């Protein structure tokens, strides 16, 4: 089943990825400022000197693609939704630029990050600039014939999602190093940090297609569950992902003392002695390889990876159940189901 879904997902990304990349490039001012050089480098279009790489954007362009698929599933005009889909990717990348600074990550997609090349102050400004370009792009939605009230509604959804995403990122940083975080607090945090923009992508696509309240409610629920799937899988990869796929070493989130889902589930399914071991390791200034292996062994004993995978599968099933009774063209439903399954089982 996954093989068929994987082929369908590959086709979906092939169909829309280049289009998203091309439209994004057209949103940048023609003047070649240093900020534009940094942003085009980050997006994979140029090298650090500004020379073209002739490549599409880095990453999956998942959020604009979800927006387009949701619009199509709800009976909308896919071409008309693009000006609203592109800002989603711009905002996502704005968050990644700042995320790299906060996490002190020196590499992304196997290339030096903006702050690693140009320093924190310039990277912060570049990220902020990308956020403004997203707003300017969204304003172009009015030029496509979409009613003003819908344009304002969509803009409001995106702004609110951006605010929640930033709040979630703050909570993620706040919780680092803590070992007493509950599963409920974790789920609330990821619903903002990751879920807000994914839910917004789907809601925007549906709103631009229909006024049917049942569809709007169903797809909103679908988006919330799908956002949880994405982050849970991300947390799995943050510890057990292959370095050749993720670009990060095994146990990367433990080394950074992140209080991700695997730590939470381990603490709630292990002995008091093991809880104390994890707490002591997380209280250290630096986590050694021996410390890392000790936590990984405790996780293996507690079947933590299996518990995380089960939770991702549960949320995937909840997402698909949300739209089970909604009238959707068969091919659109298969596309959406394949994306949901892909996000549950992805390796990078």
PDB file of C-alpha atoms in Angstrom, residues 26-320:
ATOM      1  CA  UNK A  26       8.864  36.062  -9.166  1.00  0.00           C
ATOM      2  CA  UNK A  27       7.983  37.564  -5.766  1.00  0.00           C
ATOM      3  CA  UNK A  28      11.498  38.885  -5.181  1.00  0.00           C
ATOM      4  CA  UNK A  29      12.474  42.445  -6.172  1.00  0.00           C
ATOM      5  CA  UNK A  30      14.670  42.703  -9.257  1.00  0.00           C
ATOM      6  CA  UNK A  31      17.354  44.676  -7.421  1.00  0.00           C
ATOM      7  CA  UNK A  32      20.145  42.367  -6.327  1.00  0.00           C
ATOM      8  CA  UNK A  33      20.575  43.478  -2.726  1.00  0.00           C
ATOM      9  CA  UNK A  34      22.651  41.543  -0.214  1.00  0.00           C
ATOM     10  CA  UNK A  35      19.431  40.501   1.523  1.00  0.00           C
ATOM     11  CA  UNK A  36      18.118  38.994  -1.719  1.00  0.00           C
ATOM     12  CA  UNK A  37      21.431  37.197  -2.215  1.00  0.00           C
ATOM     13  CA  UNK A  38      21.118  35.630   1.238  1.00  0.00           C
ATOM     14  CA  UNK A  39      17.480  34.635   0.710  1.00  0.00           C
ATOM     15  CA  UNK A  40      18.013  33.171  -2.754  1.00  0.00           C
ATOM     16  CA  UNK A  41      20.956  31.223  -1.356  1.00  0.00           C
ATOM     17  CA  UNK A  42      18.840  29.899   1.505  1.00  0.00           C
ATOM     18  CA  UNK A  43      16.094  28.832  -0.901  1.00  0.00           C
ATOM     19  CA  UNK A  44      18.630  26.943  -3.014  1.00  0.00           C
ATOM     20  CA  UNK A  45      18.479  29.115  -6.135  1.00  0.00           C
ATOM     21  CA  UNK A  46      22.038  30.472  -5.909  1.00  0.00           C
ATOM     22  CA  UNK A  47      25.325  29.760  -4.218  1.00  0.00           C
ATOM     23  CA  UNK A  48      26.681  32.069  -1.514  1.00  0.00           C
ATOM     24  CA  UNK A  49      28.194  34.404  -4.132  1.00  0.00           C
ATOM     25  CA  UNK A  50      24.872  34.850  -5.908  1.00  0.00           C
ATOM     26  CA  UNK A  51      25.631  32.559  -8.847  1.00  0.00           C
ATOM     27  CA  UNK A  52      22.569  30.561 -10.030  1.00  0.00           C
ATOM     28  CA  UNK A  53      22.390  26.872  -9.174  1.00  0.00           C
ATOM     29  CA  UNK A  54      19.434  26.276 -11.531  1.00  0.00           C
ATOM     30  CA  UNK A  55      17.691  24.275  -8.843  1.00  0.00           C
ATOM     31  CA  UNK A  56      14.144  24.528  -7.453  1.00  0.00           C
ATOM     32  CA  UNK A  57      13.588  25.572  -3.845  1.00  0.00           C
ATOM     33  CA  UNK A  58      15.083  23.451  -1.115  1.00  0.00           C
ATOM     34  CA  UNK A  59      12.626  21.363   0.873  1.00  0.00           C
ATOM     35  CA  UNK A  60       9.308  19.765  -0.029  1.00  0.00           C
ATOM     36  CA  UNK A  61       7.084  22.858  -0.467  1.00  0.00           C
ATOM     37  CA  UNK A  62       4.605  20.823   1.581  1.00  0.00           C
ATOM     38  CA  UNK A  63       2.440  23.686   2.829  1.00  0.00           C
ATOM     39  CA  UNK A  64       1.617  25.273  -0.539  1.00  0.00           C
ATOM     40  CA  UNK A  65       1.032  21.812  -1.986  1.00  0.00           C
ATOM     41  CA  UNK A  66      -1.397  20.996   0.842  1.00  0.00           C
ATOM     42  CA  UNK A  67      -3.165  24.290   0.137  1.00  0.00           C
ATOM     43  CA  UNK A  68      -3.522  23.428  -3.543  1.00  0.00           C
ATOM     44  CA  UNK A  69      -4.684  19.858  -2.846  1.00  0.00           C
ATOM     45  CA  UNK A  70      -7.284  21.074  -0.330  1.00  0.00           C
ATOM     46  CA  UNK A  71      -8.586  23.651  -2.798  1.00  0.00           C
ATOM     47  CA  UNK A  72      -8.817  21.024  -5.522  1.00  0.00           C
ATOM     48  CA  UNK A  73     -10.554  18.548  -3.201  1.00  0.00           C
ATOM     49  CA  UNK A  74     -13.122  21.187  -2.223  1.00  0.00           C
ATOM     50  CA  UNK A  75     -13.868  21.999  -5.868  1.00  0.00           C
ATOM     51  CA  UNK A  76     -11.864  25.209  -6.232  1.00  0.00           C
ATOM     52  CA  UNK A  77      -9.660  26.796  -8.905  1.00  0.00           C
ATOM     53  CA  UNK A  78      -6.094  25.593  -8.338  1.00  0.00           C
ATOM     54  CA  UNK A  79      -4.536  28.417 -10.370  1.00  0.00           C
ATOM     55  CA  UNK A  80      -6.455  31.026  -8.398  1.00  0.00           C
ATOM     56  CA  UNK A  81      -5.228  29.679  -5.064  1.00  0.00           C
ATOM     57  CA  UNK A  82      -1.507  29.925  -5.921  1.00  0.00           C
ATOM     58  CA  UNK A  83      -1.003  33.554  -4.743  1.00  0.00           C
ATOM     59  CA  UNK A  84      -2.310  32.411  -1.350  1.00  0.00           C
ATOM     60  CA  UNK A  85      -0.269  29.188  -1.357  1.00  0.00           C
ATOM     61  CA  UNK A  86       3.120  30.794  -2.036  1.00  0.00           C
ATOM     62  CA  UNK A  87       3.160  32.953   1.151  1.00  0.00           C
ATOM     63  CA  UNK A  88       2.838  29.755   3.193  1.00  0.00           C
ATOM     64  CA  UNK A  89       6.196  28.556   1.890  1.00  0.00           C
ATOM     65  CA  UNK A  90       7.771  31.978   2.362  1.00  0.00           C
ATOM     66  CA  UNK A  91       6.641  32.106   5.991  1.00  0.00           C
ATOM     67  CA  UNK A  92       7.791  28.534   6.583  1.00  0.00           C
ATOM     68  CA  UNK A  93      11.254  29.445   5.313  1.00  0.00           C
ATOM     69  CA  UNK A  94      11.307  32.653   7.358  1.00  0.00           C
ATOM     70  CA  UNK A  95      10.757  30.453  10.416  1.00  0.00           C
ATOM     71  CA  UNK A  96      13.562  28.099   9.370  1.00  0.00           C
ATOM     72  CA  UNK A  97      16.070  30.954   9.063  1.00  0.00           C
ATOM     73  CA  UNK A  98      15.293  32.029  12.626  1.00  0.00           C
ATOM     74  CA  UNK A  99      15.119  28.402  13.775  1.00  0.00           C
ATOM     75  CA  UNK A 100      18.683  27.798  12.572  1.00  0.00           C
ATOM     76  CA  UNK A 101      19.866  30.763  14.639  1.00  0.00           C
ATOM     77  CA  UNK A 102      18.042  29.597  17.762  1.00  0.00           C
ATOM     78  CA  UNK A 103      19.246  26.001  17.427  1.00  0.00           C
ATOM     79  CA  UNK A 104      22.749  27.044  16.326  1.00  0.00           C
ATOM     80  CA  UNK A 105      22.427  24.698  13.344  1.00  0.00           C
ATOM     81  CA  UNK A 106      25.283  25.327  10.933  1.00  0.00           C
ATOM     82  CA  UNK A 107      23.925  23.156   8.110  1.00  0.00           C
ATOM     83  CA  UNK A 108      20.588  22.846   6.326  1.00  0.00           C
ATOM     84  CA  UNK A 109      20.145  20.661   3.245  1.00  0.00           C
ATOM     85  CA  UNK A 110      23.894  19.964   3.478  1.00  0.00           C
ATOM     86  CA  UNK A 111      24.783  23.647   2.994  1.00  0.00           C
ATOM     87  CA  UNK A 112      25.905  26.254   5.548  1.00  0.00           C
ATOM     88  CA  UNK A 113      22.990  28.163   7.066  1.00  0.00           C
ATOM     89  CA  UNK A 114      22.589  31.927   6.612  1.00  0.00           C
ATOM     90  CA  UNK A 115      23.768  32.807  10.105  1.00  0.00           C
ATOM     91  CA  UNK A 116      26.795  30.512   9.743  1.00  0.00           C
ATOM     92  CA  UNK A 117      27.862  32.443   6.624  1.00  0.00           C
ATOM     93  CA  UNK A 118      26.772  36.005   7.392  1.00  0.00           C
ATOM     94  CA  UNK A 119      26.215  36.130  11.155  1.00  0.00           C
ATOM     95  CA  UNK A 120      23.143  36.325  13.383  1.00  0.00           C
ATOM     96  CA  UNK A 121      22.164  39.994  12.863  1.00  0.00           C
ATOM     97  CA  UNK A 122      22.069  39.714   9.066  1.00  0.00           C
ATOM     98  CA  UNK A 123      20.292  36.357   9.228  1.00  0.00           C
ATOM     99  CA  UNK A 124      17.597  37.849  11.479  1.00  0.00           C
ATOM    100  CA  UNK A 125      17.062  40.719   9.052  1.00  0.00           C
ATOM    101  CA  UNK A 126      16.935  38.331   6.084  1.00  0.00           C
ATOM    102  CA  UNK A 127      14.289  36.231   7.827  1.00  0.00           C
ATOM    103  CA  UNK A 128      12.206  39.300   8.644  1.00  0.00           C
ATOM    104  CA  UNK A 129      12.497  40.439   5.033  1.00  0.00           C
ATOM    105  CA  UNK A 130      11.146  37.105   3.811  1.00  0.00           C
ATOM    106  CA  UNK A 131       8.189  37.463   6.168  1.00  0.00           C
ATOM    107  CA  UNK A 132       7.316  40.840   4.578  1.00  0.00           C
ATOM    108  CA  UNK A 133       7.628  39.395   1.064  1.00  0.00           C
ATOM    109  CA  UNK A 134       5.011  36.834   2.127  1.00  0.00           C
ATOM    110  CA  UNK A 135       2.597  39.644   3.038  1.00  0.00           C
ATOM    111  CA  UNK A 136       3.194  41.437  -0.255  1.00  0.00           C
ATOM    112  CA  UNK A 137       2.586  38.182  -2.139  1.00  0.00           C
ATOM    113  CA  UNK A 138      -0.658  37.497  -0.285  1.00  0.00           C
ATOM    114  CA  UNK A 139      -1.954  40.955  -1.253  1.00  0.00           C
ATOM    115  CA  UNK A 140      -1.780  39.878  -4.909  1.00  0.00           C
ATOM    116  CA  UNK A 141      -4.675  37.503  -4.246  1.00  0.00           C
ATOM    117  CA  UNK A 142      -7.030  40.449  -4.829  1.00  0.00           C
ATOM    118  CA  UNK A 143      -5.778  40.653  -8.421  1.00  0.00           C
ATOM    119  CA  UNK A 144      -7.139  37.168  -9.212  1.00  0.00           C
ATOM    120  CA  UNK A 145     -10.813  38.047  -8.828  1.00  0.00           C
ATOM    121  CA  UNK A 146     -11.245  36.635  -5.330  1.00  0.00           C
ATOM    122  CA  UNK A 147     -13.819  38.754  -3.422  1.00  0.00           C
ATOM    123  CA  UNK A 148     -12.290  41.284  -1.029  1.00  0.00           C
ATOM    124  CA  UNK A 149     -13.967  39.761   2.023  1.00  0.00           C
ATOM    125  CA  UNK A 150     -12.407  36.364   1.243  1.00  0.00           C
ATOM    126  CA  UNK A 151      -8.993  37.943   0.685  1.00  0.00           C
ATOM    127  CA  UNK A 152      -9.205  39.629   4.078  1.00  0.00           C
ATOM    128  CA  UNK A 153     -10.337  36.385   5.692  1.00  0.00           C
ATOM    129  CA  UNK A 154      -7.471  34.418   4.184  1.00  0.00           C
ATOM    130  CA  UNK A 155      -4.976  37.111   5.185  1.00  0.00           C
ATOM    131  CA  UNK A 156      -6.300  37.011   8.739  1.00  0.00           C
ATOM    132  CA  UNK A 157      -5.943  33.214   8.890  1.00  0.00           C
ATOM    133  CA  UNK A 158      -2.339  33.407   7.718  1.00  0.00           C
ATOM    134  CA  UNK A 159      -1.429  36.174  10.173  1.00  0.00           C
ATOM    135  CA  UNK A 160      -3.002  34.295  13.084  1.00  0.00           C
ATOM    136  CA  UNK A 161      -1.188  31.101  12.068  1.00  0.00           C
ATOM    137  CA  UNK A 162       2.117  32.968  11.947  1.00  0.00           C
ATOM    138  CA  UNK A 163       1.500  34.350  15.433  1.00  0.00           C
ATOM    139  CA  UNK A 164       0.704  30.879  16.793  1.00  0.00           C
ATOM    140  CA  UNK A 165       3.750  29.404  15.060  1.00  0.00           C
ATOM    141  CA  UNK A 166       5.984  31.949  16.802  1.00  0.00           C
ATOM    142  CA  UNK A 167       4.295  31.261  20.153  1.00  0.00           C
ATOM    143  CA  UNK A 168       4.869  27.537  19.619  1.00  0.00           C
ATOM    144  CA  UNK A 169       8.519  28.098  18.787  1.00  0.00           C
ATOM    145  CA  UNK A 170       8.905  30.069  22.013  1.00  0.00           C
ATOM    146  CA  UNK A 171       7.347  27.218  24.002  1.00  0.00           C
ATOM    147  CA  UNK A 172       9.638  24.705  22.307  1.00  0.00           C
ATOM    148  CA  UNK A 173      12.678  26.702  23.432  1.00  0.00           C
ATOM    149  CA  UNK A 174      11.196  27.224  26.899  1.00  0.00           C
ATOM    150  CA  UNK A 175      10.723  23.471  27.369  1.00  0.00           C
ATOM    151  CA  UNK A 176      14.287  22.534  26.327  1.00  0.00           C
ATOM    152  CA  UNK A 177      16.151  20.834  29.143  1.00  0.00           C
ATOM    153  CA  UNK A 178      12.985  20.089  31.105  1.00  0.00           C
ATOM    154  CA  UNK A 179      12.118  16.437  31.687  1.00  0.00           C
ATOM    155  CA  UNK A 180       8.733  16.824  33.369  1.00  0.00           C
ATOM    156  CA  UNK A 181       6.769  18.026  30.342  1.00  0.00           C
ATOM    157  CA  UNK A 182       3.430  16.239  29.922  1.00  0.00           C
ATOM    158  CA  UNK A 183       2.117  14.764  26.706  1.00  0.00           C
ATOM    159  CA  UNK A 184      -0.792  17.232  26.810  1.00  0.00           C
ATOM    160  CA  UNK A 185       1.517  20.260  27.021  1.00  0.00           C
ATOM    161  CA  UNK A 186       3.597  18.803  24.203  1.00  0.00           C
ATOM    162  CA  UNK A 187       0.545  18.386  21.961  1.00  0.00           C
ATOM    163  CA  UNK A 188      -0.547  21.957  22.690  1.00  0.00           C
ATOM    164  CA  UNK A 189       2.934  23.212  21.826  1.00  0.00           C
ATOM    165  CA  UNK A 190       3.182  21.368  18.497  1.00  0.00           C
ATOM    166  CA  UNK A 191      -0.352  22.432  17.537  1.00  0.00           C
ATOM    167  CA  UNK A 192       1.084  25.952  17.439  1.00  0.00           C
ATOM    168  CA  UNK A 193       4.696  25.428  16.395  1.00  0.00           C
ATOM    169  CA  UNK A 194       3.967  23.098  13.479  1.00  0.00           C
ATOM    170  CA  UNK A 195       0.233  22.579  13.283  1.00  0.00           C
ATOM    171  CA  UNK A 196      -0.823  26.216  12.919  1.00  0.00           C
ATOM    172  CA  UNK A 197       0.725  26.774   9.479  1.00  0.00           C
ATOM    173  CA  UNK A 198      -0.265  23.335   8.159  1.00  0.00           C
ATOM    174  CA  UNK A 199      -3.857  23.849   9.329  1.00  0.00           C
ATOM    175  CA  UNK A 200      -3.855  27.337   7.800  1.00  0.00           C
ATOM    176  CA  UNK A 201      -2.619  25.948   4.477  1.00  0.00           C
ATOM    177  CA  UNK A 202      -5.535  23.539   4.290  1.00  0.00           C
ATOM    178  CA  UNK A 203      -8.106  26.046   5.560  1.00  0.00           C
ATOM    179  CA  UNK A 204      -7.024  28.674   3.035  1.00  0.00           C
ATOM    180  CA  UNK A 205      -7.314  26.187   0.182  1.00  0.00           C
ATOM    181  CA  UNK A 206     -10.819  25.140   1.226  1.00  0.00           C
ATOM    182  CA  UNK A 207     -12.061  28.682   1.954  1.00  0.00           C
ATOM    183  CA  UNK A 208     -11.047  29.791  -1.535  1.00  0.00           C
ATOM    184  CA  UNK A 209     -13.035  26.875  -2.959  1.00  0.00           C
ATOM    185  CA  UNK A 210     -16.279  26.759  -0.999  1.00  0.00           C
ATOM    186  CA  UNK A 211     -18.530  28.245   1.689  1.00  0.00           C
ATOM    187  CA  UNK A 212     -19.766  24.799   2.723  1.00  0.00           C
ATOM    188  CA  UNK A 213     -19.469  24.814   6.515  1.00  0.00           C
ATOM    189  CA  UNK A 214     -19.299  21.024   6.812  1.00  0.00           C
ATOM    190  CA  UNK A 215     -16.320  20.916   4.477  1.00  0.00           C
ATOM    191  CA  UNK A 216     -14.633  23.806   6.264  1.00  0.00           C
ATOM    192  CA  UNK A 217     -15.021  22.097   9.646  1.00  0.00           C
ATOM    193  CA  UNK A 218     -13.918  18.693   8.369  1.00  0.00           C
ATOM    194  CA  UNK A 219     -10.798  20.007   6.649  1.00  0.00           C
ATOM    195  CA  UNK A 220      -9.925  22.180   9.644  1.00  0.00           C
ATOM    196  CA  UNK A 221      -9.917  19.048  11.825  1.00  0.00           C
ATOM    197  CA  UNK A 222      -7.955  17.205   9.151  1.00  0.00           C
ATOM    198  CA  UNK A 223      -5.305  19.945   9.190  1.00  0.00           C
ATOM    199  CA  UNK A 224      -4.952  19.905  12.968  1.00  0.00           C
ATOM    200  CA  UNK A 225      -4.409  16.153  13.080  1.00  0.00           C
ATOM    201  CA  UNK A 226      -2.057  16.248  10.092  1.00  0.00           C
ATOM    202  CA  UNK A 227       0.053  18.912  11.793  1.00  0.00           C
ATOM    203  CA  UNK A 228       0.455  16.596  14.778  1.00  0.00           C
ATOM    204  CA  UNK A 229       1.470  13.739  12.468  1.00  0.00           C
ATOM    205  CA  UNK A 230       4.149  15.895  10.864  1.00  0.00           C
ATOM    206  CA  UNK A 231       5.745  16.963  14.156  1.00  0.00           C
ATOM    207  CA  UNK A 232       5.546  13.538  15.797  1.00  0.00           C
ATOM    208  CA  UNK A 233       7.336  12.034  12.798  1.00  0.00           C
ATOM    209  CA  UNK A 234       9.830  14.903  12.922  1.00  0.00           C
ATOM    210  CA  UNK A 235      10.551  14.047  16.555  1.00  0.00           C
ATOM    211  CA  UNK A 236      11.087  10.403  15.617  1.00  0.00           C
ATOM    212  CA  UNK A 237      13.571  11.439  12.923  1.00  0.00           C
ATOM    213  CA  UNK A 238      15.262  13.811  15.381  1.00  0.00           C
ATOM    214  CA  UNK A 239      16.459  10.774  17.319  1.00  0.00           C
ATOM    215  CA  UNK A 240      16.366   7.731  15.021  1.00  0.00           C
ATOM    216  CA  UNK A 241      16.581   9.301  11.565  1.00  0.00           C
ATOM    217  CA  UNK A 242      19.423   8.249   9.281  1.00  0.00           C
ATOM    218  CA  UNK A 243      22.071  10.947   8.986  1.00  0.00           C
ATOM    219  CA  UNK A 244      22.286  10.331   5.229  1.00  0.00           C
ATOM    220  CA  UNK A 245      18.598  11.285   4.977  1.00  0.00           C
ATOM    221  CA  UNK A 246      18.179  13.979   7.641  1.00  0.00           C
ATOM    222  CA  UNK A 247      21.634  15.547   7.607  1.00  0.00           C
ATOM    223  CA  UNK A 248      21.754  15.208  11.406  1.00  0.00           C
ATOM    224  CA  UNK A 249      23.395  12.529  13.576  1.00  0.00           C
ATOM    225  CA  UNK A 250      21.401   9.859  15.403  1.00  0.00           C
ATOM    226  CA  UNK A 251      20.198  11.283  18.703  1.00  0.00           C
ATOM    227  CA  UNK A 252      20.490  14.903  17.537  1.00  0.00           C
ATOM    228  CA  UNK A 253      17.494  16.047  19.607  1.00  0.00           C
ATOM    229  CA  UNK A 254      18.895  14.363  22.711  1.00  0.00           C
ATOM    230  CA  UNK A 255      22.262  16.069  22.222  1.00  0.00           C
ATOM    231  CA  UNK A 256      20.394  19.394  22.081  1.00  0.00           C
ATOM    232  CA  UNK A 257      18.392  18.372  25.176  1.00  0.00           C
ATOM    233  CA  UNK A 258      15.100  18.876  23.393  1.00  0.00           C
ATOM    234  CA  UNK A 259      12.039  17.770  25.304  1.00  0.00           C
ATOM    235  CA  UNK A 260      10.505  16.069  22.303  1.00  0.00           C
ATOM    236  CA  UNK A 261       7.874  13.324  22.272  1.00  0.00           C
ATOM    237  CA  UNK A 262      10.346  10.411  22.667  1.00  0.00           C
ATOM    238  CA  UNK A 263      11.648  11.868  25.948  1.00  0.00           C
ATOM    239  CA  UNK A 264       8.110  12.479  27.219  1.00  0.00           C
ATOM    240  CA  UNK A 265       6.917   8.955  26.375  1.00  0.00           C
ATOM    241  CA  UNK A 266      10.080   7.399  27.786  1.00  0.00           C
ATOM    242  CA  UNK A 267       9.650   9.184  31.110  1.00  0.00           C
ATOM    243  CA  UNK A 268       6.030   8.082  31.367  1.00  0.00           C
ATOM    244  CA  UNK A 269       6.846   4.442  30.570  1.00  0.00           C
ATOM    245  CA  UNK A 270      10.027   3.707  32.492  1.00  0.00           C
ATOM    246  CA  UNK A 271      11.228   3.276  36.078  1.00  0.00           C
ATOM    247  CA  UNK A 272      11.885   6.074  38.556  1.00  0.00           C
ATOM    248  CA  UNK A 273      15.554   5.132  38.395  1.00  0.00           C
ATOM    249  CA  UNK A 274      15.663   5.650  34.631  1.00  0.00           C
ATOM    250  CA  UNK A 275      13.740   8.912  34.942  1.00  0.00           C
ATOM    251  CA  UNK A 276      16.418  10.147  37.329  1.00  0.00           C
ATOM    252  CA  UNK A 277      19.176   9.083  34.934  1.00  0.00           C
ATOM    253  CA  UNK A 278      17.577  11.083  32.107  1.00  0.00           C
ATOM    254  CA  UNK A 279      17.054  14.082  34.387  1.00  0.00           C
ATOM    255  CA  UNK A 280      20.698  14.027  35.484  1.00  0.00           C
ATOM    256  CA  UNK A 281      21.951  13.758  31.909  1.00  0.00           C
ATOM    257  CA  UNK A 282      19.723  16.620  30.741  1.00  0.00           C
ATOM    258  CA  UNK A 283      21.022  18.798  33.597  1.00  0.00           C
ATOM    259  CA  UNK A 284      24.581  18.539  32.249  1.00  0.00           C
ATOM    260  CA  UNK A 285      26.087  21.358  30.200  1.00  0.00           C
ATOM    261  CA  UNK A 286      27.065  18.944  27.423  1.00  0.00           C
ATOM    262  CA  UNK A 287      25.761  15.464  26.656  1.00  0.00           C
ATOM    263  CA  UNK A 288      28.509  12.930  25.901  1.00  0.00           C
ATOM    264  CA  UNK A 289      28.270   9.940  23.566  1.00  0.00           C
ATOM    265  CA  UNK A 290      28.043   7.708  26.636  1.00  0.00           C
ATOM    266  CA  UNK A 291      25.116   9.788  27.937  1.00  0.00           C
ATOM    267  CA  UNK A 292      23.436   9.608  24.543  1.00  0.00           C
ATOM    268  CA  UNK A 293      23.784   5.834  24.347  1.00  0.00           C
ATOM    269  CA  UNK A 294      22.426   5.467  27.879  1.00  0.00           C
ATOM    270  CA  UNK A 295      19.259   7.385  26.986  1.00  0.00           C
ATOM    271  CA  UNK A 296      18.917   5.477  23.700  1.00  0.00           C
ATOM    272  CA  UNK A 297      19.120   2.195  25.623  1.00  0.00           C
ATOM    273  CA  UNK A 298      16.431   3.341  28.055  1.00  0.00           C
ATOM    274  CA  UNK A 299      14.259   4.311  25.084  1.00  0.00           C
ATOM    275  CA  UNK A 300      14.754   0.891  23.529  1.00  0.00           C
ATOM    276  CA  UNK A 301      13.769  -0.826  26.794  1.00  0.00           C
ATOM    277  CA  UNK A 302      10.666   1.371  26.998  1.00  0.00           C
ATOM    278  CA  UNK A 303       9.725   0.708  23.338  1.00  0.00           C
ATOM    279  CA  UNK A 304       9.638   4.463  22.847  1.00  0.00           C
ATOM    280  CA  UNK A 305      10.061   4.462  19.081  1.00  0.00           C
ATOM    281  CA  UNK A 306       7.154   2.034  18.683  1.00  0.00           C
ATOM    282  CA  UNK A 307       4.975   4.207  20.948  1.00  0.00           C
ATOM    283  CA  UNK A 308       5.804   7.293  18.875  1.00  0.00           C
ATOM    284  CA  UNK A 309       5.019   5.488  15.625  1.00  0.00           C
ATOM    285  CA  UNK A 310       1.721   4.259  17.071  1.00  0.00           C
ATOM    286  CA  UNK A 311       0.763   7.813  18.038  1.00  0.00           C
ATOM    287  CA  UNK A 312       1.641   9.136  14.572  1.00  0.00           C
ATOM    288  CA  UNK A 313      -0.504   6.389  13.024  1.00  0.00           C
ATOM    289  CA  UNK A 314      -3.382   7.209  15.389  1.00  0.00           C
ATOM    290  CA  UNK A 315      -3.332  10.874  14.387  1.00  0.00           C
ATOM    291  CA  UNK A 316      -3.092   9.943  10.712  1.00  0.00           C
ATOM    292  CA  UNK A 317      -6.215   7.803  11.111  1.00  0.00           C
ATOM    293  CA  UNK A 318      -7.978  10.655  12.926  1.00  0.00           C
ATOM    294  CA  UNK A 319      -7.049  13.036  10.116  1.00  0.00           C
ATOM    295  CA  UNK A 320      -8.468  10.745   7.435  1.00  0.00           C
TER     296      UNK A 320
END
